[in-house]
Each structure stands twice: as C-alpha cells, then as structure tokens.
Amino acid sequence: MMEIFTWAPANGPTGTVSFKLNEAQFGDGYSQRVPDGLNHRRNSWPVTFRGDLAKINAIAAFLDARGGAEAFLWTPPGGTQGAYVAKEYQRTATDALTHSIAATFEQVAA
C-alpha cells in the first residue's frame, strides 16, 4: 500500500496539466494526434516546503525512501488525491534555523 505524503507546501504551487500524445506529421502540413495510453493526462506540481531542520530531514527521508521510483499518495491544492513521484529535490539552508526543500511532484498511474 502506498504511503501518504502529509506535509503541506509553503508556496501556492501552480500545477501543470500535460497530455501524452502520439502524433503523425504528413508532408502536406496535415497532422494527426491521438492519446497515448489510457492514462495520458498528467499533472505536475512544483512544491516547496519550509521549516526547521527536523521537518526538512523528515521530508527528505520520505522522498529518499522512494528513490524517485516508488509512488506515494498526495493531494494537490484544491485537487483529488492521486499517486505521485518526486524524481529529484533541492535543499536550501536559508539560515541556521530555516531550511527548505523543493521538488516537482509528477502524477503517475497507479
């Protein structure tokens, strides 16, 4: 069973919806597009989390445990819970007390 990512992002993230398509381009300028697969609609969310070192370490440990391959459950702002992965993240130490971690959560079919 997938684990739930429970931390709330610090910023008001803006989600991006993309569609995976197969496209054929013909010599006369005509093109044809069809959805590629049953789950061709994807969401991605750039998210940032801020807090003390313990909070940021806990988020990093959660993401590290999945290694970018294992999906987790997450509910985007104003959205519906789904399966997401984070293939990479960036950590920043603003000062001795404030730290942040930024990642892009990409929706996957589960």
Short mmCIF file of N, CA and C in Angstrom, two decimals:
data_model
loop_
_atom_site.label_atom_id
_atom_site.label_comp_id
_atom_site.label_asym_id
_atom_site.label_seq_id
_atom_site.Cartn_x
_atom_site.Cartn_y
_atom_site.Cartn_z
N MET A 1 0.84 -1.19 0.00
CA MET A 1 0.00 0.00 0.00
C MET A 1 0.88 1.25 0.00
N MET A 2 0.49 2.23 -0.78
CA MET A 2 1.25 3.46 -0.87
C MET A 2 1.10 4.28 0.40
N GLU A 3 2.19 4.94 0.78
CA GLU A 3 2.16 5.83 1.93
C GLU A 3 1.66 7.20 1.48
N ILE A 4 1.16 7.95 2.46
CA ILE A 4 0.59 9.27 2.18
C ILE A 4 1.61 10.34 2.55
N PHE A 5 1.85 11.27 1.64
CA PHE A 5 2.70 12.43 1.89
C PHE A 5 1.81 13.46 2.58
N THR A 6 2.12 13.82 3.82
CA THR A 6 1.21 14.63 4.63
C THR A 6 1.61 16.10 4.79
N TRP A 7 2.82 16.47 4.40
CA TRP A 7 3.27 17.85 4.60
C TRP A 7 2.61 18.79 3.59
N ALA A 8 2.29 19.99 4.04
CA ALA A 8 1.67 20.99 3.16
C ALA A 8 2.74 21.91 2.59
N PRO A 9 2.67 22.22 1.29
CA PRO A 9 3.67 23.10 0.69
C PRO A 9 3.57 24.52 1.23
N ALA A 10 4.72 25.20 1.27
CA ALA A 10 4.79 26.57 1.78
C ALA A 10 4.28 27.57 0.76
N ASN A 11 4.46 27.28 -0.50
CA ASN A 11 4.04 28.22 -1.53
C ASN A 11 2.68 27.82 -2.07
N GLY A 12 2.08 28.69 -2.84
CA GLY A 12 0.85 28.35 -3.53
C GLY A 12 1.23 27.79 -4.89
N PRO A 13 1.50 26.47 -4.96
CA PRO A 13 2.02 25.92 -6.21
C PRO A 13 1.03 26.03 -7.37
N THR A 14 1.58 26.11 -8.54
CA THR A 14 0.79 26.15 -9.77
C THR A 14 0.99 24.84 -10.49
N GLY A 15 -0.07 24.08 -10.65
CA GLY A 15 0.03 22.78 -11.32
C GLY A 15 0.00 22.93 -12.83
N THR A 16 0.64 21.99 -13.49
CA THR A 16 0.66 21.93 -14.94
C THR A 16 0.02 20.62 -15.38
N VAL A 17 -0.89 20.71 -16.33
CA VAL A 17 -1.51 19.51 -16.91
C VAL A 17 -0.89 19.31 -18.28
N SER A 18 -0.44 18.08 -18.53
CA SER A 18 0.11 17.76 -19.85
C SER A 18 -0.54 16.48 -20.36
N PHE A 19 -0.51 16.31 -21.66
CA PHE A 19 -1.12 15.15 -22.29
C PHE A 19 -0.05 14.43 -23.11
N LYS A 20 0.04 13.13 -22.93
CA LYS A 20 0.96 12.33 -23.72
C LYS A 20 0.22 11.90 -24.98
N LEU A 21 0.77 12.29 -26.14
CA LEU A 21 0.10 12.06 -27.41
C LEU A 21 1.03 11.37 -28.40
N ASN A 22 0.45 10.60 -29.27
CA ASN A 22 1.14 10.11 -30.47
C ASN A 22 0.73 11.04 -31.60
N GLU A 23 1.71 11.55 -32.34
CA GLU A 23 1.40 12.49 -33.41
C GLU A 23 2.10 12.06 -34.70
N ALA A 24 1.37 12.12 -35.77
CA ALA A 24 1.92 11.85 -37.10
C ALA A 24 1.83 13.13 -37.92
N GLN A 25 2.96 13.56 -38.46
CA GLN A 25 3.02 14.76 -39.29
C GLN A 25 3.15 14.33 -40.75
N PHE A 26 2.29 14.82 -41.60
CA PHE A 26 2.30 14.45 -43.01
C PHE A 26 2.90 15.59 -43.83
N GLY A 27 3.37 15.27 -45.03
CA GLY A 27 4.07 16.22 -45.88
C GLY A 27 3.25 17.42 -46.31
N ASP A 28 1.93 17.29 -46.33
CA ASP A 28 1.10 18.41 -46.79
C ASP A 28 0.73 19.36 -45.66
N GLY A 29 1.37 19.21 -44.49
CA GLY A 29 1.08 20.07 -43.36
C GLY A 29 0.02 19.53 -42.43
N TYR A 30 -0.63 18.47 -42.84
CA TYR A 30 -1.67 17.84 -42.02
C TYR A 30 -1.01 17.02 -40.93
N SER A 31 -1.59 17.04 -39.74
CA SER A 31 -1.08 16.20 -38.66
C SER A 31 -2.26 15.54 -37.97
N GLN A 32 -1.95 14.42 -37.35
CA GLN A 32 -2.97 13.65 -36.65
C GLN A 32 -2.44 13.34 -35.25
N ARG A 33 -3.29 13.51 -34.23
CA ARG A 33 -2.90 13.27 -32.85
C ARG A 33 -3.91 12.35 -32.18
N VAL A 34 -3.41 11.41 -31.38
CA VAL A 34 -4.28 10.54 -30.59
C VAL A 34 -3.66 10.38 -29.21
N PRO A 35 -4.47 10.21 -28.17
CA PRO A 35 -3.93 9.98 -26.83
C PRO A 35 -3.06 8.72 -26.81
N ASP A 36 -1.96 8.79 -26.07
CA ASP A 36 -1.04 7.65 -25.95
C ASP A 36 -1.33 6.94 -24.63
N GLY A 37 -2.16 5.93 -24.68
CA GLY A 37 -2.47 5.13 -23.49
C GLY A 37 -3.74 5.57 -22.80
N LEU A 38 -4.13 4.77 -21.81
CA LEU A 38 -5.36 5.05 -21.07
C LEU A 38 -5.21 6.23 -20.13
N ASN A 39 -4.05 6.40 -19.55
CA ASN A 39 -3.79 7.46 -18.57
C ASN A 39 -2.84 8.49 -19.17
N HIS A 40 -3.30 9.16 -20.21
CA HIS A 40 -2.42 10.08 -20.93
C HIS A 40 -2.42 11.50 -20.35
N ARG A 41 -3.30 11.77 -19.40
CA ARG A 41 -3.34 13.10 -18.76
C ARG A 41 -2.52 13.06 -17.49
N ARG A 42 -1.59 14.00 -17.35
CA ARG A 42 -0.69 14.04 -16.19
C ARG A 42 -0.68 15.44 -15.56
N ASN A 43 -0.53 15.44 -14.26
CA ASN A 43 -0.37 16.69 -13.51
C ASN A 43 1.05 16.72 -12.95
N SER A 44 1.62 17.90 -12.89
CA SER A 44 2.89 18.07 -12.17
C SER A 44 2.79 19.35 -11.35
N TRP A 45 3.40 19.29 -10.17
CA TRP A 45 3.31 20.39 -9.22
C TRP A 45 4.69 20.73 -8.68
N PRO A 46 5.23 21.92 -8.94
CA PRO A 46 6.46 22.34 -8.27
C PRO A 46 6.09 22.80 -6.85
N VAL A 47 6.65 22.15 -5.86
CA VAL A 47 6.30 22.44 -4.47
C VAL A 47 7.55 22.78 -3.67
N THR A 48 7.38 23.63 -2.67
CA THR A 48 8.46 23.98 -1.75
C THR A 48 7.93 23.85 -0.33
N PHE A 49 8.76 23.28 0.52
CA PHE A 49 8.41 23.11 1.93
C PHE A 49 9.47 23.83 2.75
N ARG A 50 9.05 24.61 3.75
CA ARG A 50 9.97 25.36 4.61
C ARG A 50 9.73 24.97 6.06
N GLY A 51 10.80 25.00 6.82
CA GLY A 51 10.68 24.71 8.24
C GLY A 51 12.03 24.49 8.88
N ASP A 52 11.99 23.93 10.07
CA ASP A 52 13.24 23.66 10.77
C ASP A 52 13.92 22.43 10.15
N LEU A 53 15.14 22.18 10.60
CA LEU A 53 15.93 21.10 10.02
C LEU A 53 15.26 19.74 10.21
N ALA A 54 14.61 19.51 11.33
CA ALA A 54 13.95 18.23 11.57
C ALA A 54 12.84 17.97 10.56
N LYS A 55 12.05 18.99 10.26
CA LYS A 55 10.96 18.84 9.29
C LYS A 55 11.52 18.55 7.91
N ILE A 56 12.53 19.31 7.49
CA ILE A 56 13.10 19.13 6.16
C ILE A 56 13.78 17.77 6.04
N ASN A 57 14.45 17.33 7.12
CA ASN A 57 15.07 16.00 7.11
C ASN A 57 14.01 14.90 6.99
N ALA A 58 12.87 15.09 7.64
CA ALA A 58 11.79 14.09 7.56
C ALA A 58 11.24 14.00 6.14
N ILE A 59 11.06 15.14 5.48
CA ILE A 59 10.57 15.14 4.10
C ILE A 59 11.60 14.49 3.19
N ALA A 60 12.87 14.84 3.36
CA ALA A 60 13.93 14.25 2.54
C ALA A 60 13.99 12.74 2.76
N ALA A 61 13.84 12.28 3.99
CA ALA A 61 13.86 10.84 4.27
C ALA A 61 12.69 10.13 3.59
N PHE A 62 11.51 10.76 3.59
CA PHE A 62 10.34 10.20 2.92
C PHE A 62 10.62 10.05 1.42
N LEU A 63 11.15 11.10 0.80
CA LEU A 63 11.43 11.06 -0.64
C LEU A 63 12.58 10.09 -0.95
N ASP A 64 13.61 10.09 -0.11
CA ASP A 64 14.74 9.18 -0.32
C ASP A 64 14.31 7.72 -0.24
N ALA A 65 13.39 7.41 0.65
CA ALA A 65 12.93 6.04 0.82
C ALA A 65 12.26 5.51 -0.45
N ARG A 66 11.73 6.41 -1.27
CA ARG A 66 11.07 6.01 -2.51
C ARG A 66 12.00 6.07 -3.72
N GLY A 67 13.10 6.77 -3.59
CA GLY A 67 14.12 6.81 -4.62
C GLY A 67 13.66 7.30 -5.98
N GLY A 68 12.60 8.07 -6.04
CA GLY A 68 12.11 8.60 -7.30
C GLY A 68 11.31 7.61 -8.12
N ALA A 69 11.26 6.34 -7.69
CA ALA A 69 10.58 5.31 -8.47
C ALA A 69 9.27 4.87 -7.83
N GLU A 70 9.24 4.81 -6.52
CA GLU A 70 8.04 4.34 -5.82
C GLU A 70 7.07 5.51 -5.62
N ALA A 71 5.83 5.29 -5.98
CA ALA A 71 4.81 6.35 -5.87
C ALA A 71 4.32 6.49 -4.44
N PHE A 72 3.82 7.68 -4.13
CA PHE A 72 3.18 7.97 -2.85
C PHE A 72 1.88 8.70 -3.13
N LEU A 73 0.99 8.69 -2.16
CA LEU A 73 -0.29 9.39 -2.31
C LEU A 73 -0.12 10.83 -1.84
N TRP A 74 -0.67 11.75 -2.61
CA TRP A 74 -0.61 13.17 -2.27
C TRP A 74 -1.84 13.85 -2.84
N THR A 75 -2.34 14.84 -2.10
CA THR A 75 -3.49 15.62 -2.55
C THR A 75 -3.03 17.02 -2.91
N PRO A 76 -3.07 17.39 -4.19
CA PRO A 76 -2.67 18.73 -4.58
C PRO A 76 -3.68 19.76 -4.10
N PRO A 77 -3.27 21.03 -3.99
CA PRO A 77 -4.19 22.06 -3.54
C PRO A 77 -5.47 22.09 -4.39
N GLY A 78 -6.61 21.96 -3.74
CA GLY A 78 -7.89 22.00 -4.43
C GLY A 78 -8.15 20.82 -5.34
N GLY A 79 -7.35 19.77 -5.21
CA GLY A 79 -7.48 18.64 -6.12
C GLY A 79 -7.91 17.36 -5.43
N THR A 80 -7.72 16.27 -6.13
CA THR A 80 -8.08 14.96 -5.66
C THR A 80 -6.81 14.15 -5.42
N GLN A 81 -6.81 13.36 -4.38
CA GLN A 81 -5.65 12.54 -4.06
C GLN A 81 -5.29 11.62 -5.21
N GLY A 82 -4.00 11.50 -5.47
CA GLY A 82 -3.52 10.63 -6.54
C GLY A 82 -2.13 10.13 -6.23
N ALA A 83 -1.59 9.32 -7.13
CA ALA A 83 -0.25 8.76 -6.99
C ALA A 83 0.75 9.70 -7.66
N TYR A 84 1.83 10.02 -6.95
CA TYR A 84 2.86 10.94 -7.43
C TYR A 84 4.24 10.38 -7.15
N VAL A 85 5.22 10.86 -7.91
CA VAL A 85 6.63 10.58 -7.64
C VAL A 85 7.39 11.90 -7.66
N ALA A 86 8.52 11.91 -6.96
CA ALA A 86 9.44 13.04 -7.00
C ALA A 86 10.80 12.47 -7.40
N LYS A 87 11.23 12.77 -8.62
CA LYS A 87 12.46 12.18 -9.14
C LYS A 87 13.72 12.89 -8.65
N GLU A 88 13.57 14.10 -8.16
CA GLU A 88 14.70 14.85 -7.61
C GLU A 88 14.17 15.94 -6.70
N TYR A 89 15.06 16.44 -5.84
CA TYR A 89 14.70 17.57 -4.99
C TYR A 89 15.94 18.41 -4.70
N GLN A 90 15.71 19.64 -4.27
CA GLN A 90 16.78 20.56 -3.93
C GLN A 90 16.58 21.03 -2.50
N ARG A 91 17.66 21.05 -1.75
CA ARG A 91 17.61 21.54 -0.36
C ARG A 91 18.34 22.87 -0.27
N THR A 92 17.81 23.77 0.58
CA THR A 92 18.42 25.07 0.81
C THR A 92 18.40 25.37 2.30
N ALA A 93 19.51 25.90 2.81
CA ALA A 93 19.57 26.38 4.18
C ALA A 93 19.56 27.90 4.11
N THR A 94 18.42 28.50 4.41
CA THR A 94 18.28 29.95 4.36
C THR A 94 19.14 30.60 5.45
N ASP A 95 19.03 30.07 6.64
CA ASP A 95 19.88 30.48 7.75
C ASP A 95 19.98 29.28 8.69
N ALA A 96 20.50 29.47 9.89
CA ALA A 96 20.71 28.35 10.81
C ALA A 96 19.40 27.71 11.25
N LEU A 97 18.31 28.45 11.22
CA LEU A 97 17.04 27.93 11.72
C LEU A 97 16.03 27.57 10.62
N THR A 98 16.17 28.17 9.46
CA THR A 98 15.18 27.95 8.41
C THR A 98 15.79 27.18 7.24
N HIS A 99 15.13 26.12 6.86
CA HIS A 99 15.58 25.29 5.75
C HIS A 99 14.40 25.10 4.79
N SER A 100 14.71 24.70 3.57
CA SER A 100 13.63 24.41 2.61
C SER A 100 14.04 23.24 1.73
N ILE A 101 13.02 22.64 1.16
CA ILE A 101 13.22 21.56 0.19
C ILE A 101 12.21 21.79 -0.92
N ALA A 102 12.68 21.71 -2.16
CA ALA A 102 11.83 21.95 -3.33
C ALA A 102 11.89 20.72 -4.24
N ALA A 103 10.75 20.38 -4.81
CA ALA A 103 10.67 19.22 -5.72
C ALA A 103 9.53 19.46 -6.68
N THR A 104 9.45 18.61 -7.69
CA THR A 104 8.30 18.60 -8.59
C THR A 104 7.63 17.25 -8.42
N PHE A 105 6.37 17.28 -8.00
CA PHE A 105 5.59 16.05 -7.85
C PHE A 105 4.89 15.77 -9.18
N GLU A 106 5.19 14.63 -9.76
CA GLU A 106 4.62 14.24 -11.05
C GLU A 106 3.62 13.12 -10.84
N GLN A 107 2.43 13.29 -11.38
CA GLN A 107 1.39 12.27 -11.25
C GLN A 107 1.73 11.06 -12.10
N VAL A 108 1.48 9.88 -11.54
CA VAL A 108 1.71 8.62 -12.25
C VAL A 108 0.47 7.76 -12.14
N ALA A 109 0.32 6.81 -13.04
CA ALA A 109 -0.77 5.86 -12.96
C ALA A 109 -0.41 4.79 -11.95
N ALA A 110 -1.31 4.50 -11.06
CA ALA A 110 -1.01 3.50 -10.02
C ALA A 110 -1.86 2.26 -10.20
#
